[in-house]
Amino acid sequence: MRTFFRLVLLGGSLCLIGACRAPQAEYRPTATVKDIMDSIVDPSADVLWEAVATTITAAGTEQRAPQTDEEWVNLRRRTVQLIEATNLLL
C-alpha cells in the first residue's frame, strides 16, 4: 500500500511540475490605430462604398452593382477585413 501512495504522490508531483512554466511575454501590438485605419479599414470601406451607385444624368439613370461571382467574392473579402479590423482596434 505504501508503494501505491508513493507512486501516486510521485505521479501527482510530476503532473504539477509539468504544468508549471514561465509566464508568457506581455502582448505588445506593433501597429498603431492610424496604421490599422490606413492599411485595412479605409481601403476596405472604399471598396464597399463604391460597390453600388446610382447616377442620374440627362441621358438617364445608370446603376452600378456587383454582377459577377468574382465581384461578390471580392466584396465579401473586403467586408470580412473590415469586420476583423475592429477586433484589432479593441
PDB file of C-alpha atoms in Angstrom:
ATOM      1  CA  MET A   1       0.000   0.000   0.000  1.00  0.00           C
ATOM      2  CA  ARG A   2       2.883   2.354   0.761  1.00  0.00           C
ATOM      3  CA  THR A   3       4.302   1.790  -2.686  1.00  0.00           C
ATOM      4  CA  PHE A   4       0.961   2.730  -4.228  1.00  0.00           C
ATOM      5  CA  PHE A   5       0.796   6.017  -2.293  1.00  0.00           C
ATOM      6  CA  ARG A   6       4.379   6.808  -3.213  1.00  0.00           C
ATOM      7  CA  LEU A   7       3.631   6.229  -6.895  1.00  0.00           C
ATOM      8  CA  VAL A   8       0.504   8.403  -6.693  1.00  0.00           C
ATOM      9  CA  LEU A   9       2.466  11.137  -4.916  1.00  0.00           C
ATOM     10  CA  LEU A  10       5.261  10.901  -7.474  1.00  0.00           C
ATOM     11  CA  GLY A  11       2.794  10.980 -10.390  1.00  0.00           C
ATOM     12  CA  GLY A  12       0.967  13.982  -8.915  1.00  0.00           C
ATOM     13  CA  SER A  13       4.250  15.796  -8.353  1.00  0.00           C
ATOM     14  CA  LEU A  14       5.317  15.173 -11.940  1.00  0.00           C
ATOM     15  CA  CYS A  15       1.979  16.492 -13.213  1.00  0.00           C
ATOM     16  CA  LEU A  16       2.328  19.665 -11.135  1.00  0.00           C
ATOM     17  CA  ILE A  17       5.907  20.218 -12.241  1.00  0.00           C
ATOM     18  CA  GLY A  18       4.919  19.675 -15.873  1.00  0.00           C
ATOM     19  CA  ALA A  19       2.124  22.228 -15.567  1.00  0.00           C
ATOM     20  CA  CYS A  20       4.480  24.927 -14.295  1.00  0.00           C
ATOM     21  CA  ARG A  21       6.037  27.093 -16.966  1.00  0.00           C
ATOM     22  CA  ALA A  22       7.446  30.538 -17.352  1.00  0.00           C
ATOM     23  CA  PRO A  23       4.873  33.308 -17.823  1.00  0.00           C
ATOM     24  CA  GLN A  24       4.280  34.419 -21.380  1.00  0.00           C
ATOM     25  CA  ALA A  25       5.687  37.689 -22.563  1.00  0.00           C
ATOM     26  CA  GLU A  26       3.315  40.637 -22.447  1.00  0.00           C
ATOM     27  CA  TYR A  27       1.414  41.186 -25.701  1.00  0.00           C
ATOM     28  CA  ARG A  28       2.637  44.298 -27.454  1.00  0.00           C
ATOM     29  CA  PRO A  29       0.876  45.482 -30.595  1.00  0.00           C
ATOM     30  CA  THR A  30       3.101  46.533 -33.469  1.00  0.00           C
ATOM     31  CA  ALA A  31       0.605  48.696 -35.358  1.00  0.00           C
ATOM     32  CA  THR A  32      -0.998  51.916 -34.218  1.00  0.00           C
ATOM     33  CA  VAL A  33      -4.676  52.725 -34.652  1.00  0.00           C
ATOM     34  CA  LYS A  34      -3.725  55.025 -37.536  1.00  0.00           C
ATOM     35  CA  ASP A  35      -1.791  52.181 -39.221  1.00  0.00           C
ATOM     36  CA  ILE A  36      -4.812  49.872 -38.990  1.00  0.00           C
ATOM     37  CA  MET A  37      -7.153  52.569 -40.257  1.00  0.00           C
ATOM     38  CA  ASP A  38      -4.879  53.478 -43.197  1.00  0.00           C
ATOM     39  CA  SER A  39      -3.981  49.940 -44.252  1.00  0.00           C
ATOM     40  CA  ILE A  40      -7.155  47.926 -43.561  1.00  0.00           C
ATOM     41  CA  VAL A  41     -10.225  49.972 -42.688  1.00  0.00           C
ATOM     42  CA  ASP A  42     -10.058  52.794 -45.253  1.00  0.00           C
ATOM     43  CA  PRO A  43      -9.267  50.640 -48.328  1.00  0.00           C
ATOM     44  CA  SER A  44     -11.942  48.087 -47.420  1.00  0.00           C
ATOM     45  CA  ALA A  45     -14.530  50.762 -46.704  1.00  0.00           C
ATOM     46  CA  ASP A  46     -13.751  52.496 -50.010  1.00  0.00           C
ATOM     47  CA  VAL A  47     -14.439  49.277 -51.926  1.00  0.00           C
ATOM     48  CA  LEU A  48     -17.735  48.796 -50.088  1.00  0.00           C
ATOM     49  CA  TRP A  49     -18.876  52.401 -50.587  1.00  0.00           C
ATOM     50  CA  GLU A  50     -18.027  52.320 -54.290  1.00  0.00           C
ATOM     51  CA  ALA A  51     -19.617  48.908 -54.945  1.00  0.00           C
ATOM     52  CA  VAL A  52     -23.102  50.316 -55.501  1.00  0.00           C
ATOM     53  CA  ALA A  53     -24.031  53.620 -57.126  1.00  0.00           C
ATOM     54  CA  THR A  54     -26.884  55.314 -58.932  1.00  0.00           C
ATOM     55  CA  THR A  55     -26.024  58.131 -61.331  1.00  0.00           C
ATOM     56  CA  ILE A  56     -28.791  60.294 -62.760  1.00  0.00           C
ATOM     57  CA  THR A  57     -27.957  62.338 -65.850  1.00  0.00           C
ATOM     58  CA  ALA A  58     -29.879  63.955 -68.688  1.00  0.00           C
ATOM     59  CA  ALA A  59     -29.352  60.754 -70.674  1.00  0.00           C
ATOM     60  CA  GLY A  60     -30.976  58.617 -67.995  1.00  0.00           C
ATOM     61  CA  THR A  61     -30.256  56.665 -64.865  1.00  0.00           C
ATOM     62  CA  GLU A  62     -27.200  54.441 -64.565  1.00  0.00           C
ATOM     63  CA  GLN A  63     -26.945  51.888 -61.768  1.00  0.00           C
ATOM     64  CA  ARG A  64     -23.774  50.108 -60.729  1.00  0.00           C
ATOM     65  CA  ALA A  65     -23.673  46.980 -58.547  1.00  0.00           C
ATOM     66  CA  PRO A  66     -21.614  43.779 -58.361  1.00  0.00           C
ATOM     67  CA  GLN A  67     -22.594  41.474 -61.229  1.00  0.00           C
ATOM     68  CA  THR A  68     -20.184  38.527 -61.327  1.00  0.00           C
ATOM     69  CA  ASP A  69     -19.316  35.971 -58.681  1.00  0.00           C
ATOM     70  CA  GLU A  70     -15.764  37.339 -58.624  1.00  0.00           C
ATOM     71  CA  GLU A  71     -17.023  40.827 -57.765  1.00  0.00           C
ATOM     72  CA  TRP A  72     -19.210  39.441 -54.970  1.00  0.00           C
ATOM     73  CA  VAL A  73     -16.298  37.396 -53.585  1.00  0.00           C
ATOM     74  CA  ASN A  74     -14.086  40.493 -53.556  1.00  0.00           C
ATOM     75  CA  LEU A  75     -16.830  42.450 -51.788  1.00  0.00           C
ATOM     76  CA  ARG A  76     -17.204  39.702 -49.184  1.00  0.00           C
ATOM     77  CA  ARG A  77     -13.442  39.599 -48.554  1.00  0.00           C
ATOM     78  CA  ARG A  78     -13.347  43.345 -48.005  1.00  0.00           C
ATOM     79  CA  THR A  79     -16.322  43.077 -45.648  1.00  0.00           C
ATOM     80  CA  VAL A  80     -14.563  40.407 -43.588  1.00  0.00           C
ATOM     81  CA  GLN A  81     -11.430  42.575 -43.455  1.00  0.00           C
ATOM     82  CA  LEU A  82     -13.476  45.499 -42.212  1.00  0.00           C
ATOM     83  CA  ILE A  83     -15.208  43.405 -39.550  1.00  0.00           C
ATOM     84  CA  GLU A  84     -11.973  41.815 -38.335  1.00  0.00           C
ATOM     85  CA  ALA A  85     -10.183  45.169 -38.246  1.00  0.00           C
ATOM     86  CA  THR A  86     -12.479  46.137 -35.390  1.00  0.00           C
ATOM     87  CA  ASN A  87     -11.006  43.254 -33.371  1.00  0.00           C
ATOM     88  CA  LEU A  88      -7.548  44.733 -33.871  1.00  0.00           C
ATOM     89  CA  LEU A  89      -8.746  48.102 -32.618  1.00  0.00           C
ATOM     90  CA  LEU A  90     -10.043  46.684 -29.322  1.00  0.00           C
TER      91      LEU A  90
END
